[in-house]
Amino acid sequence: MLSAAFTFVLSEQVLGEYRAVLTRPNLQKLHGMAVTETDILLTDIALHAIVLEPVKDAPAAPERGDQLLWNLLAARRDLHLVTGDKLLLRAPDMKGRIMTPAEFAATI
């Protein structure tokens, strides 16, 4: 993502979620970045992204906390989600649009 080796999309909501997760004290201890460093990283990621407005009438995500991803996927039919989350990988309403990191790596 930082090297812009592939095209990817984000929404402001997804960036906000990234920030919320990365600035949790236990994760900050793990990755060793201060909040300002996290903000710089996310800004760099956003510079390479296509920022989309998610739709509000997307199908329900398998888990409530993943709805922001479903809303973004519903914005365009050509989007895919790369994840290791088994529940998301099995979601029938987004079949064929969810792939594992290994599957994605094989395409680039």
XYZ file of N, CA, C and O in Angstrom:
432
model
N 0.827 -1.188 0.000
C 0.000 0.000 0.000
C 0.871 1.251 0.000
O 0.563 2.209 -0.696
N 1.931 1.219 0.770
C 2.799 2.403 0.839
C 3.571 2.629 -0.449
O 3.878 3.764 -0.793
N 3.874 1.553 -1.163
C 4.623 1.694 -2.409
C 3.708 1.831 -3.622
O 4.194 1.967 -4.734
N 2.403 1.783 -3.407
C 1.415 1.879 -4.485
C 1.645 0.798 -5.542
O 1.469 1.018 -6.722
N 1.993 -0.408 -5.087
C 2.249 -1.524 -5.995
C 0.956 -2.086 -6.588
O 1.004 -2.833 -7.553
N -0.173 -1.733 -6.007
C -1.470 -2.184 -6.505
C -2.497 -1.111 -6.169
O -2.284 -0.266 -5.301
N -3.596 -1.144 -6.892
C -4.668 -0.184 -6.665
C -5.520 -0.655 -5.488
O -5.833 -1.836 -5.385
N -5.860 0.270 -4.608
C -6.727 -0.076 -3.485
C -7.625 1.102 -3.146
O -7.338 2.237 -3.512
N -8.721 0.798 -2.481
C -9.663 1.832 -2.088
C -9.803 1.864 -0.573
O -9.558 0.865 0.113
N -10.179 3.016 -0.099
C -10.463 3.244 1.324
C -11.657 4.173 1.412
O -12.028 4.808 0.434
N -12.193 4.274 2.589
C -13.168 5.312 2.898
C -12.653 6.038 4.126
O -11.756 5.543 4.820
N -13.210 7.191 4.400
C -12.822 7.903 5.611
C -13.122 7.055 6.838
O -12.367 7.078 7.812
N -14.199 6.279 6.789
C -14.569 5.420 7.911
C -13.527 4.327 8.135
O -13.180 4.014 9.271
N -13.032 3.736 7.053
C -12.005 2.694 7.182
C -10.722 3.296 7.743
O -10.099 2.714 8.632
N -10.330 4.457 7.243
C -9.140 5.111 7.798
C -9.316 5.411 9.283
O -8.387 5.230 10.078
N -10.492 5.836 9.668
C -10.766 6.092 11.076
C -10.659 4.827 11.912
O -10.134 4.852 13.032
N -11.136 3.725 11.360
C -11.033 2.444 12.060
C -9.576 2.013 12.182
O -9.148 1.544 13.238
N -8.803 2.168 11.110
C -7.368 1.865 11.177
C -6.721 2.659 12.310
O -5.952 2.121 13.106
N -7.028 3.947 12.369
C -6.430 4.804 13.397
C -6.854 4.373 14.794
O -6.037 4.277 15.705
N -8.139 4.097 14.962
C -8.638 3.680 16.277
C -7.939 2.403 16.751
O -7.570 2.284 17.922
N -7.750 1.468 15.844
C -7.107 0.202 16.206
C -5.611 0.415 16.465
O -5.073 -0.050 17.474
N -4.943 1.115 15.562
C -3.492 1.290 15.697
C -3.075 2.139 16.900
O -1.937 2.056 17.351
N -3.985 2.950 17.414
C -3.633 3.797 18.565
C -4.113 3.203 19.896
O -3.992 3.855 20.932
N -4.617 1.989 19.873
C -4.939 1.314 21.136
C -3.627 1.075 21.880
O -2.621 0.657 21.273
N -3.601 1.330 23.181
C -2.347 1.203 23.938
C -1.629 -0.144 23.769
O -0.408 -0.164 23.585
N -2.372 -1.249 23.782
C -1.710 -2.551 23.637
C -1.079 -2.719 22.257
O -0.005 -3.311 22.126
N -1.708 -2.170 21.229
C -1.121 -2.261 19.887
C 0.012 -1.265 19.702
O 0.982 -1.558 19.004
N -0.099 -0.102 20.320
C 1.009 0.848 20.254
C 2.262 0.241 20.870
O 3.359 0.416 20.345
N 2.091 -0.471 21.959
C 3.216 -1.132 22.614
C 3.825 -2.173 21.674
O 5.037 -2.329 21.594
N 2.980 -2.861 20.936
C 3.424 -3.908 20.015
C 4.173 -3.340 18.807
O 5.257 -3.801 18.456
N 3.596 -2.319 18.148
C 4.239 -1.786 16.941
C 5.215 -0.645 17.234
O 6.016 -0.282 16.376
N 5.140 -0.067 18.412
C 6.125 0.928 18.827
C 5.989 2.303 18.187
O 6.914 3.105 18.247
N 4.850 2.591 17.570
C 4.668 3.894 16.937
C 3.872 4.823 17.840
O 2.877 4.405 18.442
N 4.309 6.068 17.902
C 3.544 7.091 18.601
C 2.335 7.461 17.745
O 2.286 7.155 16.550
N 1.374 8.140 18.343
C 0.166 8.537 17.616
C 0.531 9.389 16.401
O -0.031 9.201 15.316
N 1.476 10.289 16.541
C 1.870 11.134 15.395
C 2.466 10.294 14.266
O 2.209 10.578 13.093
N 3.229 9.264 14.612
C 3.787 8.383 13.584
C 2.673 7.585 12.896
O 2.732 7.368 11.672
N 1.693 7.164 13.660
C 0.545 6.463 13.086
C -0.201 7.371 12.122
O -0.577 6.956 11.018
N -0.396 8.617 12.512
C -1.088 9.568 11.628
C -0.311 9.791 10.338
O -0.903 9.874 9.254
N 1.007 9.854 10.426
C 1.838 10.016 9.223
C 1.702 8.789 8.321
O 1.541 8.911 7.102
N 1.754 7.609 8.923
C 1.599 6.368 8.156
C 0.255 6.331 7.437
O 0.181 6.034 6.239
N -0.807 6.657 8.149
C -2.143 6.617 7.546
C -2.296 7.679 6.460
O -2.963 7.441 5.447
N -1.672 8.816 6.640
C -1.693 9.852 5.604
C -0.990 9.351 4.351
O -1.481 9.535 3.233
N 0.152 8.688 4.530
C 0.883 8.133 3.386
C 0.056 7.064 2.666
O 0.029 7.012 1.442
N -0.628 6.232 3.424
C -1.484 5.218 2.818
C -2.617 5.893 2.033
O -2.906 5.532 0.888
N -3.240 6.886 2.645
C -4.363 7.578 1.993
C -3.938 8.274 0.708
O -4.728 8.365 -0.236
N -2.704 8.750 0.652
C -2.219 9.421 -0.557
C -2.217 8.499 -1.772
O -2.358 8.958 -2.902
N -2.063 7.200 -1.548
C -2.012 6.232 -2.647
C -3.361 5.581 -2.922
O -3.502 4.811 -3.870
N -4.345 5.864 -2.107
C -5.637 5.186 -2.213
C -6.614 5.941 -3.096
O -6.496 7.141 -3.302
N -7.593 5.208 -3.567
C -8.790 5.803 -4.133
C -9.762 5.884 -2.963
O -10.116 4.856 -2.372
N -10.145 7.080 -2.592
C -11.036 7.256 -1.446
C -12.466 7.334 -1.971
O -12.786 8.192 -2.781
N -13.286 6.391 -1.527
C -14.666 6.302 -1.982
C -15.626 6.618 -0.848
O -15.309 6.408 0.321
N -16.792 7.054 -1.243
C -17.891 7.240 -0.286
C -18.651 5.912 -0.233
O -19.150 5.442 -1.244
N -18.724 5.286 0.937
C -19.448 4.022 1.026
C -20.951 4.222 0.864
O -21.455 5.320 1.100
N -21.629 3.168 0.459
C -23.083 3.239 0.347
C -23.711 2.962 1.709
O -23.092 2.358 2.578
N -24.933 3.408 1.872
C -25.610 3.229 3.156
C -26.607 2.070 3.133
O -27.075 1.638 4.166
N -26.904 1.550 1.949
C -27.893 0.477 1.851
C -27.264 -0.865 1.463
O -27.872 -1.669 0.779
N -26.043 -1.101 1.919
C -25.355 -2.362 1.629
C -26.015 -3.503 2.396
O -26.674 -3.280 3.411
N -25.823 -4.734 1.918
C -26.324 -5.881 2.686
C -25.675 -5.886 4.073
O -24.595 -5.319 4.267
N -26.298 -6.558 4.999
C -25.746 -6.656 6.353
C -24.471 -7.500 6.331
O -24.435 -8.575 5.728
N -23.437 -7.012 6.991
C -22.182 -7.753 7.114
C -22.370 -8.910 8.090
O -23.258 -8.863 8.948
N -21.540 -9.953 7.981
C -21.663 -11.084 8.906
C -21.542 -10.669 10.379
O -22.176 -11.263 11.236
N -20.717 -9.674 10.644
C -20.572 -9.142 11.995
C -20.764 -7.634 11.935
O -20.300 -6.978 10.991
N -21.423 -7.089 12.932
C -21.749 -5.658 12.947
C -20.517 -4.770 12.754
O -20.558 -3.770 12.046
N -19.409 -5.148 13.364
C -18.191 -4.351 13.272
C -17.572 -4.302 11.886
O -16.698 -3.480 11.621
N -18.013 -5.178 11.003
C -17.483 -5.208 9.633
C -18.364 -4.472 8.640
O -18.080 -4.470 7.443
N -19.426 -3.845 9.112
C -20.356 -3.177 8.204
C -19.675 -2.100 7.373
O -20.011 -1.910 6.208
N -18.685 -1.402 7.934
C -18.000 -0.368 7.160
C -17.308 -0.964 5.930
O -17.238 -0.320 4.880
N -16.845 -2.202 6.029
C -16.241 -2.867 4.870
C -17.300 -3.245 3.841
O -17.100 -3.075 2.642
N -18.437 -3.749 4.297
C -19.533 -4.114 3.395
C -20.062 -2.869 2.673
O -20.370 -2.920 1.490
N -20.168 -1.771 3.401
C -20.637 -0.524 2.792
C -19.673 -0.049 1.702
O -20.101 0.466 0.671
N -18.390 -0.238 1.932
C -17.399 0.147 0.928
C -17.431 -0.809 -0.261
O -17.417 -0.370 -1.414
N -17.513 -2.104 -0.002
C -17.597 -3.080 -1.101
C -18.811 -2.837 -1.989
O -18.758 -3.029 -3.199
N -19.903 -2.418 -1.385
C -21.131 -2.187 -2.147
C -21.045 -0.935 -3.013
O -21.882 -0.747 -3.900
N -20.027 -0.118 -2.810
C -19.891 1.114 -3.593
C -19.555 0.830 -5.059
O -19.935 1.600 -5.943
N -18.854 -0.281 -5.302
C -18.479 -0.649 -6.680
C -18.417 -2.165 -6.796
O -17.873 -2.833 -5.925
N -18.921 -2.696 -7.890
C -18.946 -4.153 -8.102
C -17.573 -4.751 -8.356
O -17.386 -5.950 -8.203
N -16.594 -3.939 -8.746
C -15.276 -4.474 -9.069
C -14.329 -4.527 -7.869
O -13.170 -4.893 -8.012
N -14.810 -4.197 -6.683
C -13.961 -4.195 -5.498
C -13.888 -5.577 -4.858
O -14.834 -6.349 -4.918
N -12.726 -5.849 -4.261
C -12.506 -7.087 -3.519
C -11.960 -6.741 -2.141
O -11.289 -5.733 -1.968
N -12.217 -7.616 -1.184
C -11.690 -7.471 0.161
C -10.665 -8.565 0.381
O -10.920 -9.735 0.104
N -9.487 -8.179 0.878
C -8.436 -9.134 1.213
C -8.422 -9.269 2.732
O -8.225 -8.291 3.447
N -8.631 -10.490 3.212
C -8.727 -10.715 4.656
C -8.418 -12.171 4.989
O -8.548 -13.050 4.135
N -8.070 -12.390 6.222
C -7.920 -13.749 6.724
C -9.093 -14.154 7.595
O -9.129 -15.265 8.122
N -10.063 -13.271 7.749
C -11.233 -13.520 8.592
C -12.111 -14.587 7.946
O -12.739 -14.354 6.912
N -12.170 -15.766 8.562
C -12.897 -16.892 7.977
C -14.393 -16.617 7.816
O -15.010 -17.049 6.845
N -14.966 -15.898 8.750
C -16.388 -15.579 8.641
C -16.657 -14.715 7.409
O -17.603 -14.956 6.660
N -15.815 -13.726 7.179
C -15.985 -12.873 5.999
C -15.722 -13.647 4.715
O -16.412 -13.446 3.715
N -14.739 -14.528 4.744
C -14.418 -15.323 3.557
C -15.586 -16.225 3.136
O -15.735 -16.536 1.957
N -16.420 -16.615 4.084
C -17.558 -17.497 3.791
C -18.849 -16.741 3.506
O -19.878 -17.361 3.232
N -18.832 -15.434 3.551
C -20.059 -14.644 3.403
C -20.683 -14.858 2.023
O -20.068 -14.542 1.004
N -21.907 -15.368 1.965
C -22.517 -15.686 0.675
C -22.869 -14.459 -0.171
O -22.813 -14.524 -1.397
N -23.218 -13.339 0.456
C -23.644 -12.186 -0.342
C -22.493 -11.471 -1.042
O -22.724 -10.673 -1.938
N -21.262 -11.758 -0.660
C -20.101 -11.164 -1.331
C -19.215 -12.251 -1.942
O -18.029 -12.048 -2.156
N -19.805 -13.393 -2.228
C -19.071 -14.532 -2.779
C -18.283 -14.109 -4.019
O -18.789 -13.411 -4.882
N -17.036 -14.529 -4.048
C -16.157 -14.194 -5.165
C -15.484 -12.837 -5.027
O -14.614 -12.498 -5.819
N -15.870 -12.071 -4.023
C -15.301 -10.731 -3.845
C -14.397 -10.646 -2.619
O -13.792 -9.614 -2.363
N -14.308 -11.730 -1.863
C -13.479 -11.780 -0.669
C -12.379 -12.799 -0.927
O -12.653 -13.912 -1.376
N -11.118 -12.437 -0.661
C -10.013 -13.359 -0.896
C -9.001 -13.300 0.235
O -8.920 -12.305 0.948
N -8.267 -14.379 0.363
C -7.219 -14.440 1.375
C -6.007 -13.641 0.894
O -5.855 -13.392 -0.317
N -5.115 -13.274 1.821
C -3.882 -12.601 1.382
C -3.080 -13.437 0.378
O -2.530 -12.887 -0.578
N -3.041 -14.743 0.562
C -2.304 -15.608 -0.383
C -2.942 -15.565 -1.774
O -2.224 -15.511 -2.782
N -4.258 -15.597 -1.822
C -4.953 -15.509 -3.113
C -4.652 -14.182 -3.785
O -4.417 -14.120 -4.995
N -4.673 -13.106 -3.003
C -4.376 -11.789 -3.561
C -2.946 -11.707 -4.051
O -2.687 -11.221 -5.157
N -2.004 -12.203 -3.260
C -0.586 -12.156 -3.641
C -0.345 -12.881 -4.957
O 0.500 -12.455 -5.750
N -1.105 -13.917 -5.207
C -0.961 -14.659 -6.465
C -1.424 -13.862 -7.669
O -1.087 -14.193 -8.806
N -2.205 -12.790 -7.433
C -2.726 -11.999 -8.563
C -1.837 -10.813 -8.908
O -2.053 -10.180 -9.939
N -0.888 -10.485 -8.038
C -0.039 -9.305 -8.332
C 1.358 -9.684 -8.718
O 1.797 -10.766 -8.605
